[in-house]
Amino acid sequence: TYSVAISGCSRNEDWETGVRIFNELIEKGVVPDAALYNSAISACEKGGDSEGAVQLLEQMRAEGVRPTVQSFGAAIAACEKAGQWFKALELLGEMHRRGPRPNTITYSSAISACGVAGKWQEALRLLQEMETEGIERNTITYNAAIQACERAGEWEQATALLEQMKQDGVPADTITYNALVRACEKGGNYELAYDLMRQMQI
């Protein structure tokens, strides 16, 4: 199918060809369904083309095709790669207003987008919002929030998140501890950084 062909281009790092195939199909009169749109949006995500991904999302709405969680997930991930944190939050807000309901993946990408842009407070707000909305917070989610704090040098917030992970029964991994160690080193708390390195080796 067409969507498989476009997805294949994305997997082979040839995302621009995937987008070109999609546009050629439109020109030939093919009416794309959600799966085809999702493949094109995912291709844009692979290339960090947030503008293209968002345009396709808007085009879906305009053509009467209901975007799926995957549609939004890929578009938000594209915003993450492009450093477009505010647009990622706008898309998340649109999901809340019009559906579909956000999930762990879409929230994790939005948190990461905030972290890359240095918006650690927004990242923590989203993490709290997930709990309020009853959306599962996994290791990837927490890592995104901890890395947001690490980038900003907020080591106390980062270590508090580790405790929260333990309380929630979410397992920490190497990425978690590496981010925590870097956060403590930036904050000059070398004793805690050493202690965390020891914990990581247990």
Short mmCIF file of C-alpha atoms in Angstrom, two decimals:
data_model
loop_
_atom_site.label_atom_id
_atom_site.label_comp_id
_atom_site.label_asym_id
_atom_site.label_seq_id
_atom_site.Cartn_x
_atom_site.Cartn_y
_atom_site.Cartn_z
CA THR A 1 0.00 0.00 0.00
CA TYR A 2 0.96 3.65 -0.35
CA SER A 3 1.30 4.18 3.40
CA VAL A 4 3.72 1.24 3.64
CA ALA A 5 5.84 2.74 0.85
CA ILE A 6 5.99 6.12 2.59
CA SER A 7 6.79 4.50 5.93
CA GLY A 8 9.55 2.52 4.25
CA CYS A 9 11.15 5.75 3.03
CA SER A 10 11.04 7.14 6.57
CA ARG A 11 12.68 4.05 8.03
CA ASN A 12 15.46 4.36 5.46
CA GLU A 13 16.09 8.01 6.47
CA ASP A 14 14.68 9.12 3.10
CA TRP A 15 11.79 11.08 4.60
CA GLU A 16 11.73 13.71 1.84
CA THR A 17 10.96 11.02 -0.74
CA GLY A 18 8.11 9.84 1.48
CA VAL A 19 6.60 13.32 1.56
CA ARG A 20 7.08 13.67 -2.19
CA ILE A 21 5.24 10.38 -2.80
CA PHE A 22 2.35 11.64 -0.66
CA ASN A 23 2.13 14.91 -2.59
CA GLU A 24 2.25 13.08 -5.94
CA LEU A 25 -0.60 10.83 -4.85
CA ILE A 26 -2.70 13.89 -3.97
CA GLU A 27 -1.97 15.39 -7.39
CA LYS A 28 -3.12 12.14 -9.03
CA GLY A 29 -6.46 12.37 -7.24
CA VAL A 30 -5.87 9.80 -4.52
CA VAL A 31 -8.03 10.60 -1.47
CA PRO A 32 -5.80 9.92 1.54
CA ASP A 33 -7.15 8.18 4.63
CA ALA A 34 -5.84 8.54 8.19
CA ALA A 35 -3.18 5.83 7.66
CA LEU A 36 -1.77 7.61 4.62
CA TYR A 37 -1.75 10.98 6.38
CA ASN A 38 -0.07 9.42 9.41
CA SER A 39 2.69 7.98 7.22
CA ALA A 40 3.35 11.42 5.72
CA ILE A 41 3.29 13.15 9.12
CA SER A 42 5.69 10.51 10.47
CA ALA A 43 7.99 11.19 7.50
CA CYS A 44 8.03 14.88 8.44
CA GLU A 45 8.76 13.90 12.04
CA LYS A 46 11.78 11.85 10.97
CA GLY A 47 13.16 14.93 9.24
CA GLY A 48 12.25 17.33 12.06
CA ASP A 49 9.93 19.20 9.68
CA SER A 50 7.44 20.48 12.26
CA GLU A 51 5.87 22.96 9.85
CA GLY A 52 5.14 20.23 7.32
CA ALA A 53 3.76 17.91 10.00
CA VAL A 54 1.42 20.57 11.39
CA GLN A 55 0.24 21.54 7.91
CA LEU A 56 -0.66 17.92 7.19
CA LEU A 57 -2.55 17.72 10.48
CA GLU A 58 -4.54 20.81 9.53
CA GLN A 59 -5.11 19.40 6.05
CA MET A 60 -6.57 16.25 7.60
CA ARG A 61 -9.13 18.30 9.51
CA ALA A 62 -9.96 20.37 6.44
CA GLU A 63 -10.53 17.22 4.34
CA GLY A 64 -12.79 15.68 6.97
CA VAL A 65 -10.30 13.01 8.03
CA ARG A 66 -10.24 12.62 11.81
CA PRO A 67 -6.66 12.76 13.16
CA THR A 68 -5.66 9.84 15.38
CA VAL A 69 -3.42 9.71 18.43
CA GLN A 70 -0.65 8.63 16.05
CA SER A 71 -1.23 11.74 13.90
CA PHE A 72 -0.78 14.05 16.85
CA GLY A 73 2.02 11.96 18.34
CA ALA A 74 4.13 12.27 15.18
CA ALA A 75 3.37 16.00 14.84
CA ILE A 76 4.30 16.70 18.47
CA ALA A 77 7.48 14.63 18.07
CA ALA A 78 8.35 16.75 15.00
CA CYS A 79 7.89 19.89 17.12
CA GLU A 80 10.15 18.34 19.76
CA LYS A 81 12.93 17.79 17.20
CA ALA A 82 12.53 21.32 15.84
CA GLY A 83 12.54 22.93 19.30
CA GLN A 84 8.98 24.19 18.79
CA TRP A 85 7.84 23.67 22.39
CA PHE A 86 4.97 26.15 22.25
CA LYS A 87 3.49 24.51 19.15
CA ALA A 88 3.78 21.13 20.86
CA LEU A 89 1.72 22.48 23.76
CA GLU A 90 -0.82 23.95 21.33
CA LEU A 91 -1.28 20.54 19.70
CA LEU A 92 -1.65 18.89 23.09
CA GLY A 93 -4.29 21.48 23.98
CA GLU A 94 -6.11 20.78 20.73
CA MET A 95 -6.24 17.09 21.63
CA HIS A 96 -7.89 17.97 24.93
CA ARG A 97 -10.43 20.23 23.23
CA ARG A 98 -11.31 18.22 20.15
CA GLY A 99 -9.87 14.73 20.64
CA PRO A 100 -8.42 12.22 20.46
CA ARG A 101 -7.39 11.93 24.12
CA PRO A 102 -3.62 12.36 24.64
CA ASN A 103 -1.65 9.35 25.81
CA THR A 104 1.71 8.66 27.45
CA ILE A 105 3.62 9.01 24.17
CA THR A 106 2.16 12.39 23.20
CA TYR A 107 2.74 13.80 26.67
CA SER A 108 6.30 12.45 26.83
CA SER A 109 7.13 14.12 23.51
CA ALA A 110 5.63 17.42 24.68
CA ILE A 111 7.60 17.23 27.95
CA SER A 112 10.78 16.56 25.99
CA ALA A 113 10.03 19.50 23.67
CA CYS A 114 9.76 21.78 26.71
CA GLY A 115 12.98 20.39 28.13
CA VAL A 116 14.96 20.97 24.94
CA ALA A 117 13.75 24.60 24.96
CA GLY A 118 14.77 25.08 28.61
CA LYS A 119 11.14 25.27 29.78
CA TRP A 120 11.55 22.93 32.75
CA GLN A 121 8.61 24.44 34.65
CA GLU A 122 6.30 23.62 31.74
CA ALA A 123 7.74 20.10 31.64
CA LEU A 124 6.89 19.59 35.32
CA ARG A 125 3.43 21.09 34.81
CA LEU A 126 2.73 18.55 32.09
CA LEU A 127 3.99 15.73 34.29
CA GLN A 128 1.56 16.82 37.01
CA GLU A 129 -1.23 17.20 34.46
CA MET A 130 -0.75 13.57 33.44
CA GLU A 131 -1.42 12.47 37.00
CA THR A 132 -4.52 14.67 37.18
CA GLU A 133 -5.78 13.25 33.86
CA GLY A 134 -5.05 9.67 34.91
CA ILE A 135 -2.52 9.12 32.12
CA GLU A 136 0.27 6.64 32.83
CA ARG A 137 3.73 8.11 33.46
CA ASN A 138 6.46 5.67 32.47
CA THR A 139 10.27 5.70 32.55
CA ILE A 140 10.47 7.63 29.27
CA THR A 141 8.10 10.29 30.63
CA TYR A 142 10.06 10.77 33.84
CA ASN A 143 13.36 10.77 31.98
CA ALA A 144 12.11 13.58 29.75
CA ALA A 145 11.15 15.63 32.83
CA ILE A 146 14.42 14.86 34.64
CA GLN A 147 16.44 15.81 31.56
CA ALA A 148 14.48 19.08 31.38
CA CYS A 149 15.55 19.85 34.96
CA GLU A 150 19.10 18.72 34.24
CA ARG A 151 19.45 21.10 31.28
CA ALA A 152 18.32 23.96 33.50
CA GLY A 153 20.64 22.95 36.35
CA GLU A 154 17.67 22.27 38.64
CA TRP A 155 19.26 19.34 40.49
CA GLU A 156 16.89 19.49 43.47
CA GLN A 157 13.86 19.18 41.19
CA ALA A 158 15.56 16.36 39.29
CA THR A 159 16.30 14.34 42.43
CA ALA A 160 12.76 14.95 43.71
CA LEU A 161 11.50 13.35 40.50
CA LEU A 162 13.59 10.25 41.21
CA GLU A 163 11.82 9.89 44.56
CA GLN A 164 8.48 10.39 42.83
CA MET A 165 9.38 7.64 40.35
CA LYS A 166 10.07 5.26 43.23
CA GLN A 167 6.76 6.14 44.87
CA ASP A 168 4.92 5.51 41.61
CA GLY A 169 6.72 2.21 41.09
CA VAL A 170 8.29 3.40 37.84
CA PRO A 171 11.74 1.85 37.25
CA ALA A 172 14.73 4.16 36.73
CA ASP A 173 17.29 3.26 34.06
CA THR A 174 20.76 4.36 32.98
CA ILE A 175 19.33 7.43 31.21
CA THR A 176 17.62 8.46 34.46
CA TYR A 177 20.77 8.23 36.55
CA ASN A 178 23.04 9.83 33.94
CA ALA A 179 20.73 12.87 33.78
CA LEU A 180 20.62 13.06 37.57
CA VAL A 181 24.42 12.87 37.86
CA ARG A 182 24.84 15.65 35.28
CA ALA A 183 22.24 17.79 37.11
CA CYS A 184 24.08 17.39 40.43
CA GLU A 185 27.45 18.15 38.84
CA LYS A 186 26.04 21.33 37.30
CA GLY A 187 24.72 22.32 40.72
CA GLY A 188 28.06 21.60 42.38
CA ASN A 189 26.62 18.77 44.48
CA TYR A 190 29.42 16.31 43.75
CA GLU A 191 28.75 14.17 46.82
CA LEU A 192 25.22 13.38 45.66
CA ALA A 193 26.47 12.86 42.10
CA TYR A 194 28.93 10.25 43.41
CA ASP A 195 26.20 8.58 45.47
CA LEU A 196 23.94 8.37 42.41
CA MET A 197 26.75 6.82 40.37
CA ARG A 198 27.11 4.18 43.08
CA GLN A 199 23.37 3.51 42.98
CA MET A 200 23.55 3.13 39.22
CA GLN A 201 26.19 0.39 39.56
CA ILE A 202 24.18 -1.66 42.07
#
